[in-house]
Amino acid sequence: MDPTLFKGVTLILPEGIREGDLLVKDGKIADIGPSLPEHAAHIIRDKGLTLMPGVIDPHVHFRDPGAPHKETLASGSKAAASGGVTSFLDMPNTTPLATTRDTIAQKKAIAADTSLVNYGFFIGATPDNLEELQKVEQVPGIKIFMGSSTGSLLVDQPEDLERIFKSTPHLVAVHAEDEAMVLANKAKLEGSTDVWDHPRIRTPEAALKATKLAVALAEKYNKRLHICHLTTQEEAEFLATHKPACVTTEVSPQHLLLAGRAMYERLGTLAQINPPLREERHAEALWKALKAGVIDCIATDHAPHTLEEKARPFGKAPSGMPGVETALPLLLTLMNQGKCSIQDVVRWMCETPAKLYNIPRKGALKTGYDADLVLVDLNAQKTLKNENQITKVKWTAFDGWPVKGLPIATYVNGNPVFREGDFFLEIKGQALTFMV
Ligand code: DOR
Ligand code: ZN
Ligand code: ZN
């Protein structure tokens, strides 16, 4: 492929914001400078646009294999590309469960054939798949559901958790909710059809208890721990003073932006996710923790269920909402509102996920790095709408939200995969590398 030269764009570089050019050759960033020579290059002149590294979404549920009516690696990766996401890490609660080397290999094979962007797959922990967890290679980590959620994955017995923390080589990522506390609360509120009871079943205390246990185990075994989707002020305050170097955490845009009873009244079970959306004080504390660096990065927890499934009454509706394609526009909107800088967005969504998961040559605009890029128009505005969503489930909890700051074009390993509504479906992403 001809080299591609981005000419006269705003570059978000690790050293600062610069006007200039960026040359892509053989899928890599070959050169960056104020004015690069134009010979032998396919030239992209997008004056006024900003070039940033592609977003790395470290937490999605693309439902492949097993639930193609909700999403597939093809449809999910397409939604990702439209949202400026060039790499994703997919969770193991697929069908069959991704709890063995074989099922991981199966998911990688589907992705190699169908994913538009780069991919990695977590292996799921069960009480009895230790050998698989020990022997699997090239995964971002081991996912432990300390409390049960969508699907049947669950490891809630302390001795099982100890064994996994003690004797596996990989990073451990946890869904931290205390199963026993959640079950006890559920029994008390049995039969409730009020979705506002969701955060009263899955309480801040249940999240804090599991988070504290995970941190204690990480400290005891000096284990690399990533706490998925932080949701409470209590956890943020705990981590502000108890976050050893081996521990990192993430937050989702929905937990930053959607809160309170009125929101639940408006969205009904569309707002039902695990761990839940909560009162406003939590969203405020999470934003502060992100700004302060207590929370390391953003993850979408894209967990699509169809509108039909979500229309079941509370108690029967599944938990989860889509989000892979709305995250970058929502964060750029916060940037435009003066709440953070574009460098913050790049650090939270590109640079840090690459660092946390030891993914080499990604997450920054640097010579020699992979050309995973997104061209954004920081001034473009639109209203998010269900019918415009690329995800198979065609809805967003942010339906009707005005956003400012949109991805215009997305490049994966130097290849255009998305531009202004069009997809280049012949391009395929690559398996991510995880350094050990
Ligand atoms: O709300 C959720 N949905 N939380 C999870 O932990 C799983 C996810 C899903 O897969 O639907
Ligand atoms: Zn989870
Ligand atoms: Zn999840």
Coordinates of C-alpha atoms and ligand atoms in Angstrom, one line a residue:
M1 CA 0.0 0.0 0.0
D2 CA 1.1 3.6 -0.8
P3 CA 2.4 5.5 2.2
T4 CA -0.3 7.9 3.5
L5 CA 0.5 11.4 4.5
F6 CA -1.8 13.4 6.9
K7 CA -1.0 17.0 5.9
G8 CA -1.7 20.0 8.1
V9 CA -3.6 18.5 10.9
T10 CA -3.6 19.1 14.7
L11 CA -1.5 16.2 16.2
I12 CA -2.1 15.1 19.8
L13 CA 1.5 14.0 20.6
P14 CA 2.8 12.8 23.9
E15 CA 4.9 16.0 24.1
G16 CA 2.0 18.3 23.4
I17 CA -0.4 19.6 20.7
R18 CA 1.3 20.5 17.4
E19 CA 0.2 21.5 13.9
G20 CA 1.9 19.3 11.4
D21 CA 2.1 16.2 9.3
L22 CA 2.2 12.5 10.0
L23 CA 3.4 9.8 7.6
V24 CA 2.1 6.3 7.6
K25 CA 4.2 3.5 5.9
D26 CA 3.7 -0.3 6.1
G27 CA 1.1 0.1 8.8
K28 CA 3.3 2.1 11.1
I29 CA 3.8 5.8 11.9
A30 CA 7.0 6.4 9.8
D31 CA 7.5 10.1 10.5
I32 CA 6.0 13.1 12.3
G33 CA 7.0 16.7 11.6
P34 CA 5.9 20.3 11.0
S35 CA 6.1 19.8 7.2
L36 CA 7.0 16.4 5.7
P37 CA 7.9 16.0 2.0
E38 CA 4.9 15.0 -0.2
H39 CA 6.5 12.6 -2.7
A40 CA 5.1 9.2 -3.3
A41 CA 2.4 9.5 -0.7
H42 CA -1.4 9.3 -0.7
I43 CA -2.1 12.7 0.8
I44 CA -5.0 13.4 3.2
R45 CA -5.6 17.1 3.7
D46 CA -8.0 17.6 6.5
K47 CA -7.4 21.1 7.6
G48 CA -9.1 21.8 10.9
L49 CA -9.2 18.2 11.9
T50 CA -7.3 16.6 14.8
L51 CA -5.4 13.4 14.6
M52 CA -5.2 11.3 17.8
P53 CA -4.3 7.7 18.5
G54 CA -7.1 5.2 18.0
V55 CA -9.1 4.5 21.2
I56 CA -8.3 1.2 23.0
D57 CA -11.5 0.0 24.7
P58 CA -10.4 -2.5 27.4
H59 CA -13.9 -3.8 28.2
V60 CA -16.5 -5.0 25.7
H61 CA -19.0 -7.9 25.4
F62 CA -19.3 -8.6 21.7
R63 CA -21.4 -11.8 22.2
D64 CA -19.5 -13.8 19.6
P65 CA -20.0 -16.7 19.6
G66 CA -23.3 -17.4 21.0
A67 CA -25.7 -14.5 20.8
P68 CA -25.5 -13.1 17.2
H69 CA -28.9 -11.4 17.6
K70 CA -27.3 -9.0 20.2
E71 CA -23.9 -8.5 18.5
T72 CA -21.1 -10.3 16.7
L73 CA -17.4 -9.5 16.3
A74 CA -18.3 -8.2 12.9
S75 CA -21.0 -5.8 14.1
G76 CA -19.3 -4.9 17.3
S77 CA -16.0 -4.1 15.6
K78 CA -17.9 -2.0 13.1
A79 CA -19.6 0.0 15.9
A80 CA -16.1 0.3 17.4
A81 CA -14.6 1.7 14.2
S82 CA -17.4 4.3 13.9
G83 CA -16.6 5.4 17.4
G84 CA -12.8 5.9 16.8
V85 CA -12.0 2.6 18.6
T86 CA -9.2 0.7 16.9
S87 CA -8.6 -2.1 19.5
F88 CA -10.9 -3.8 22.0
L89 CA -10.6 -6.4 24.8
D90 CA -13.6 -8.7 24.9
M91 CA -15.0 -10.4 28.0
P92 CA -15.4 -14.2 28.4
N93 CA -19.2 -14.4 29.2
T94 CA -19.9 -15.6 25.6
T95 CA -21.5 -19.0 24.7
P96 CA -19.6 -21.3 25.1
L97 CA -17.9 -19.5 28.0
A98 CA -14.4 -18.5 27.1
T99 CA -12.7 -20.4 29.9
T100 CA -10.3 -22.7 27.9
R101 CA -7.4 -22.2 25.5
D102 CA -9.7 -23.8 22.8
T103 CA -12.5 -21.3 23.2
I104 CA -10.0 -18.4 23.2
A105 CA -8.5 -19.8 20.0
Q106 CA -12.1 -20.1 18.5
K107 CA -12.8 -16.4 19.3
K108 CA -9.5 -15.3 17.8
A109 CA -10.3 -17.3 14.6
I110 CA -13.7 -15.6 14.3
A111 CA -12.1 -12.2 14.9
A112 CA -9.3 -12.8 12.3
D113 CA -12.1 -13.4 9.7
T114 CA -14.5 -10.7 10.7
S115 CA -13.1 -8.0 13.0
L116 CA -12.5 -4.6 11.5
V117 CA -10.3 -3.5 14.3
N118 CA -7.7 -5.1 16.6
Y119 CA -8.7 -7.6 19.3
G120 CA -7.8 -9.4 22.5
F121 CA -9.9 -11.9 24.5
F122 CA -10.0 -12.3 28.3
I123 CA -10.1 -15.9 29.6
G124 CA -12.8 -16.4 32.3
A125 CA -12.1 -18.0 35.6
T126 CA -14.2 -20.7 37.1
P127 CA -13.6 -22.6 40.4
D128 CA -12.0 -25.4 38.4
N129 CA -10.2 -24.3 35.3
L130 CA -6.9 -23.4 37.0
E131 CA -4.8 -25.3 34.5
E132 CA -6.3 -23.4 31.5
L133 CA -5.7 -20.1 33.3
Q134 CA -2.1 -21.2 33.9
K135 CA -1.4 -22.4 30.4
V136 CA -3.2 -19.9 28.2
E137 CA -1.0 -17.4 26.4
Q138 CA -1.6 -14.0 24.7
V139 CA -4.6 -12.9 26.7
P140 CA -4.9 -9.5 28.3
G141 CA -5.8 -11.2 31.5
I142 CA -8.1 -13.5 33.5
K143 CA -11.6 -12.2 34.2
I144 CA -13.1 -13.0 37.5
F145 CA -16.8 -12.4 38.2
M146 CA -16.7 -12.1 42.0
G147 CA -20.4 -11.5 41.8
S148 CA -22.6 -13.0 39.2
S149 CA -23.9 -10.9 36.3
T150 CA -25.0 -11.8 32.7
G151 CA -24.0 -15.4 32.1
S152 CA -22.9 -18.1 34.6
L153 CA -19.4 -17.1 35.4
L154 CA -18.8 -16.8 39.1
V155 CA -15.9 -17.3 41.5
D156 CA -17.1 -16.1 45.0
Q157 CA -15.5 -18.5 47.4
P158 CA -12.4 -17.0 49.1
E159 CA -10.3 -20.2 48.7
D160 CA -11.0 -20.3 44.9
L161 CA -10.0 -16.6 44.6
E162 CA -6.9 -17.2 46.7
R163 CA -5.8 -20.1 44.4
I164 CA -6.3 -18.0 41.2
F165 CA -4.4 -14.9 42.7
K166 CA -1.7 -17.2 44.0
S167 CA -0.9 -19.4 41.1
T168 CA -1.7 -17.8 37.7
P169 CA 0.8 -15.8 35.7
H170 CA -1.7 -13.3 34.2
L171 CA -3.2 -10.0 35.2
V172 CA -6.5 -10.5 37.0
A173 CA -9.5 -8.3 36.1
V174 CA -12.4 -8.4 38.4
H175 CA -16.1 -7.6 38.3
A176 CA -16.2 -6.7 42.0
E177 CA -19.6 -7.1 43.7
D178 CA -20.1 -9.4 46.7
E179 CA -22.4 -12.2 45.7
A180 CA -23.7 -13.0 49.1
M181 CA -24.7 -9.4 49.9
V182 CA -26.4 -9.0 46.5
L183 CA -28.3 -12.3 47.0
A184 CA -29.4 -11.2 50.5
N185 CA -30.6 -7.8 49.3
K186 CA -32.4 -9.5 46.4
A187 CA -34.3 -11.8 48.7
K188 CA -35.4 -8.8 50.8
L189 CA -36.7 -7.0 47.7
E190 CA -38.1 -10.2 46.0
G191 CA -40.8 -9.5 43.5
S192 CA -40.0 -5.8 43.1
T193 CA -40.8 -4.4 39.7
D194 CA -39.2 -1.0 40.4
V195 CA -35.9 -0.7 38.6
W196 CA -34.8 1.9 41.2
D197 CA -34.4 -1.1 43.4
H198 CA -31.5 -2.3 41.2
P199 CA -28.9 -0.1 42.9
R200 CA -30.5 -1.0 46.3
I201 CA -29.9 -4.7 45.6
R202 CA -26.4 -4.2 44.1
T203 CA -25.4 -1.7 46.9
P204 CA -22.2 0.4 47.3
E205 CA -21.4 -1.8 50.3
A206 CA -21.4 -5.0 48.1
A207 CA -19.1 -3.3 45.5
L208 CA -16.8 -2.0 48.2
K209 CA -16.5 -5.3 50.0
A210 CA -15.5 -7.2 46.8
T211 CA -13.1 -4.4 45.8
K212 CA -11.4 -4.5 49.2
L213 CA -11.1 -8.3 49.1
A214 CA -9.5 -8.1 45.6
V215 CA -7.0 -5.4 46.6
A216 CA -6.1 -7.5 49.7
L217 CA -5.5 -10.6 47.6
A218 CA -3.4 -8.6 45.1
E219 CA -1.3 -7.2 47.9
K220 CA -0.9 -10.6 49.5
Y221 CA 0.3 -12.3 46.3
N222 CA 1.8 -9.2 44.7
K223 CA -0.5 -9.8 41.8
R224 CA -1.4 -7.4 39.0
L225 CA -5.1 -6.5 39.5
H226 CA -7.4 -4.4 37.4
I227 CA -10.8 -3.5 39.0
C228 CA -13.3 -3.2 36.2
H229 CA -16.0 -0.4 36.1
L230 CA -15.6 1.4 39.4
T231 CA -19.0 2.7 40.5
T232 CA -19.0 4.1 44.0
Q233 CA -17.7 7.1 46.0
E234 CA -16.7 4.6 48.7
E235 CA -14.5 2.5 46.3
A236 CA -12.9 5.7 44.9
E237 CA -12.2 7.0 48.5
F238 CA -10.8 3.6 49.5
L239 CA -8.5 3.4 46.5
A240 CA -7.3 7.0 47.0
T241 CA -5.5 5.7 50.1
H242 CA -5.2 2.0 49.4
K243 CA -4.0 1.6 45.8
P244 CA -0.8 -0.4 45.7
A245 CA 1.3 -0.1 42.5
C246 CA 0.0 -3.5 41.3
V247 CA -3.7 -2.2 41.2
T248 CA -5.4 -0.2 38.4
T249 CA -9.0 0.6 37.7
E250 CA -11.4 1.9 35.0
V251 CA -14.7 3.8 34.8
S252 CA -17.4 3.8 32.1
P253 CA -18.9 6.9 30.5
Q254 CA -22.4 5.8 31.7
H255 CA -21.2 5.7 35.4
L256 CA -19.8 9.2 35.0
L257 CA -22.8 10.7 33.1
L258 CA -26.0 8.9 34.1
A259 CA -27.2 9.0 37.7
G260 CA -30.1 9.5 40.0
R261 CA -33.7 8.3 40.4
A262 CA -35.1 10.6 37.6
M263 CA -32.7 9.1 35.2
Y264 CA -34.0 5.6 36.1
E265 CA -37.6 6.9 35.7
R266 CA -36.7 8.1 32.2
L267 CA -34.8 5.1 31.0
G268 CA -36.4 2.2 33.0
T269 CA -34.6 -1.1 32.5
L270 CA -32.4 0.4 29.8
A271 CA -30.5 1.9 32.7
Q272 CA -30.1 -1.5 34.4
I273 CA -26.5 -2.5 34.3
N274 CA -24.1 -4.3 36.7
P275 CA -22.7 -2.8 38.8
P276 CA -25.5 -0.3 38.7
L277 CA -25.9 3.4 37.9
R278 CA -26.3 5.1 41.2
E279 CA -27.1 8.4 43.0
E280 CA -25.4 11.6 41.7
R281 CA -22.8 11.7 44.5
H282 CA -21.1 8.6 43.1
A283 CA -20.9 10.0 39.5
E284 CA -19.3 13.2 41.0
A285 CA -16.8 11.2 43.0
L286 CA -15.9 9.0 40.0
W287 CA -15.2 12.1 37.9
K288 CA -13.0 13.5 40.6
A289 CA -11.1 10.2 41.0
L290 CA -10.5 10.0 37.3
K291 CA -9.2 13.6 37.2
A292 CA -7.0 12.8 40.2
G293 CA -5.5 9.7 38.6
V294 CA -7.1 7.3 41.2
I295 CA -9.0 5.9 38.2
D296 CA -6.6 5.1 35.4
C297 CA -8.7 4.8 32.3
I298 CA -12.1 4.7 30.5
A299 CA -13.8 1.5 29.4
T300 CA -17.2 1.3 27.8
D301 CA -18.4 -2.1 29.2
H302 CA -20.4 -2.3 25.9
A303 CA -22.9 -5.0 26.9
P304 CA -25.7 -5.0 24.2
H305 CA -29.1 -6.6 24.8
T306 CA -32.0 -6.0 22.3
L307 CA -34.7 -3.5 23.1
E308 CA -37.1 -6.4 23.2
E309 CA -35.1 -8.1 25.9
K310 CA -34.7 -4.9 27.8
A311 CA -38.5 -4.3 27.6
R312 CA -39.1 -7.1 30.0
P313 CA -40.1 -5.9 33.5
F314 CA -37.5 -5.3 36.2
G315 CA -36.4 -8.7 37.5
K316 CA -36.7 -10.3 34.1
A317 CA -34.8 -7.8 31.9
P318 CA -31.1 -8.5 31.4
S319 CA -28.4 -6.1 32.7
G320 CA -26.2 -4.2 30.3
M321 CA -26.1 -1.4 27.8
P322 CA -24.2 -0.7 24.6
G323 CA -21.5 2.1 24.5
V324 CA -18.5 1.3 22.3
E325 CA -19.4 3.9 19.7
T326 CA -20.6 6.7 22.0
A327 CA -17.7 6.9 24.4
L328 CA -15.3 9.1 22.4
P329 CA -18.0 11.6 21.3
L330 CA -19.2 11.8 25.0
L331 CA -15.6 12.4 26.3
L332 CA -14.9 15.0 23.6
T333 CA -18.1 16.7 24.6
L334 CA -16.8 16.9 28.2
M335 CA -13.6 18.3 26.8
N336 CA -15.5 20.9 24.8
Q337 CA -17.4 21.8 28.0
G338 CA -14.0 22.6 29.6
K339 CA -14.2 19.7 32.0
C340 CA -11.0 18.0 30.8
S341 CA -8.3 18.5 28.1
I342 CA -7.9 16.6 24.8
Q343 CA -4.7 15.2 26.3
D344 CA -6.7 13.8 29.2
V345 CA -9.0 12.1 26.8
V346 CA -6.0 10.6 24.9
R347 CA -4.4 9.5 28.2
W348 CA -7.6 7.9 29.5
M349 CA -8.7 6.2 26.3
C350 CA -5.6 5.4 24.3
E351 CA -2.3 5.7 26.2
T352 CA -3.2 4.1 29.6
P353 CA -5.2 1.1 28.3
A354 CA -2.1 0.2 26.2
K355 CA 0.2 0.6 29.2
L356 CA -2.0 -1.3 31.7
Y357 CA -2.3 -4.3 29.4
N358 CA 1.3 -4.2 28.1
I359 CA 0.3 -3.8 24.5
P360 CA 3.4 -2.7 22.7
R361 CA 3.5 0.2 20.0
K362 CA -0.1 1.4 20.6
G363 CA -1.9 4.2 22.3
A364 CA 0.3 7.2 21.2
L365 CA 1.3 9.1 18.1
K366 CA 5.0 8.2 18.1
T367 CA 7.4 7.2 15.2
G368 CA 7.5 3.4 15.0
Y369 CA 4.1 2.9 16.6
D370 CA 1.3 1.2 14.8
A371 CA -0.8 3.5 12.7
D372 CA -4.1 3.1 14.7
L373 CA -5.4 6.5 14.3
V374 CA -8.6 8.5 14.5
L375 CA -9.3 11.8 12.8
V376 CA -11.7 13.9 14.9
D377 CA -13.5 17.1 14.3
L378 CA -13.6 18.7 17.7
N379 CA -16.2 21.2 16.5
A380 CA -18.7 18.8 14.8
Q381 CA -22.0 18.5 16.6
K382 CA -24.8 16.0 16.4
T383 CA -27.6 14.5 18.5
L384 CA -27.1 10.9 19.4
K385 CA -30.0 8.8 18.2
N386 CA -31.0 5.2 18.6
E387 CA -31.6 4.8 14.8
N388 CA -28.1 6.0 13.9
Q389 CA -26.3 3.5 16.2
I390 CA -24.2 0.9 14.4
T391 CA -24.4 -1.7 17.1
K392 CA -26.9 -4.5 16.2
V393 CA -29.1 -3.5 19.1
K394 CA -29.7 0.0 17.7
W395 CA -30.1 1.9 20.9
T396 CA -28.2 4.0 23.3
A397 CA -28.9 5.2 26.8
F398 CA -27.7 8.6 25.4
D399 CA -30.5 8.8 22.8
G400 CA -31.3 12.5 22.4
W401 CA -28.0 13.7 23.9
P402 CA -26.2 16.5 22.0
V403 CA -22.5 15.8 21.5
K404 CA -19.7 18.0 20.2
G405 CA -16.5 16.3 19.0
L406 CA -16.9 13.5 16.5
P407 CA -14.7 10.8 14.9
I408 CA -14.6 11.5 11.2
A409 CA -12.2 8.7 10.0
T410 CA -10.6 5.7 11.7
Y411 CA -7.4 3.9 10.6
V412 CA -6.3 0.4 11.8
N413 CA -2.7 -0.5 11.1
G414 CA -2.6 2.2 8.5
N415 CA -5.8 1.1 6.7
P416 CA -8.9 3.2 6.6
V417 CA -11.8 1.2 8.1
F418 CA -14.3 4.1 8.6
R419 CA -14.9 7.5 7.0
E420 CA -17.9 9.7 7.4
G421 CA -20.5 6.9 7.6
D422 CA -18.8 4.5 5.2
F423 CA -17.0 1.3 6.2
F424 CA -14.2 -0.5 4.4
L425 CA -15.2 -4.0 5.3
E426 CA -12.5 -5.8 3.4
I427 CA -9.9 -4.6 6.0
K428 CA -9.3 -6.8 9.0
G429 CA -7.8 -6.0 12.4
Q430 CA -5.0 -8.0 14.0
A431 CA -4.6 -10.0 17.2
L432 CA -3.2 -7.7 19.9
T433 CA 0.2 -8.7 21.4
F434 CA 0.4 -8.7 25.2
M435 CA 4.0 -8.6 26.6
V436 CA 4.7 -10.7 29.6
Ligands
DOR1 O1 -24.5 -5.1 33.1 C1 -23.7 -5.9 32.8 N1 -23.8 -6.6 31.6 N2 -22.7 -6.3 33.6 C2 -21.9 -7.4 33.4 O2 -21.1 -7.7 34.3 C3 -22.1 -8.2 32.2 C4 -22.8 -7.5 31.2 C5 -23.3 -8.4 30.1 O3 -22.5 -9.2 29.6 O4 -24.5 -8.2 29.7
ZN2 ZN -18.7 -6.4 34.9
ZN3 ZN -18.6 -6.0 31.5

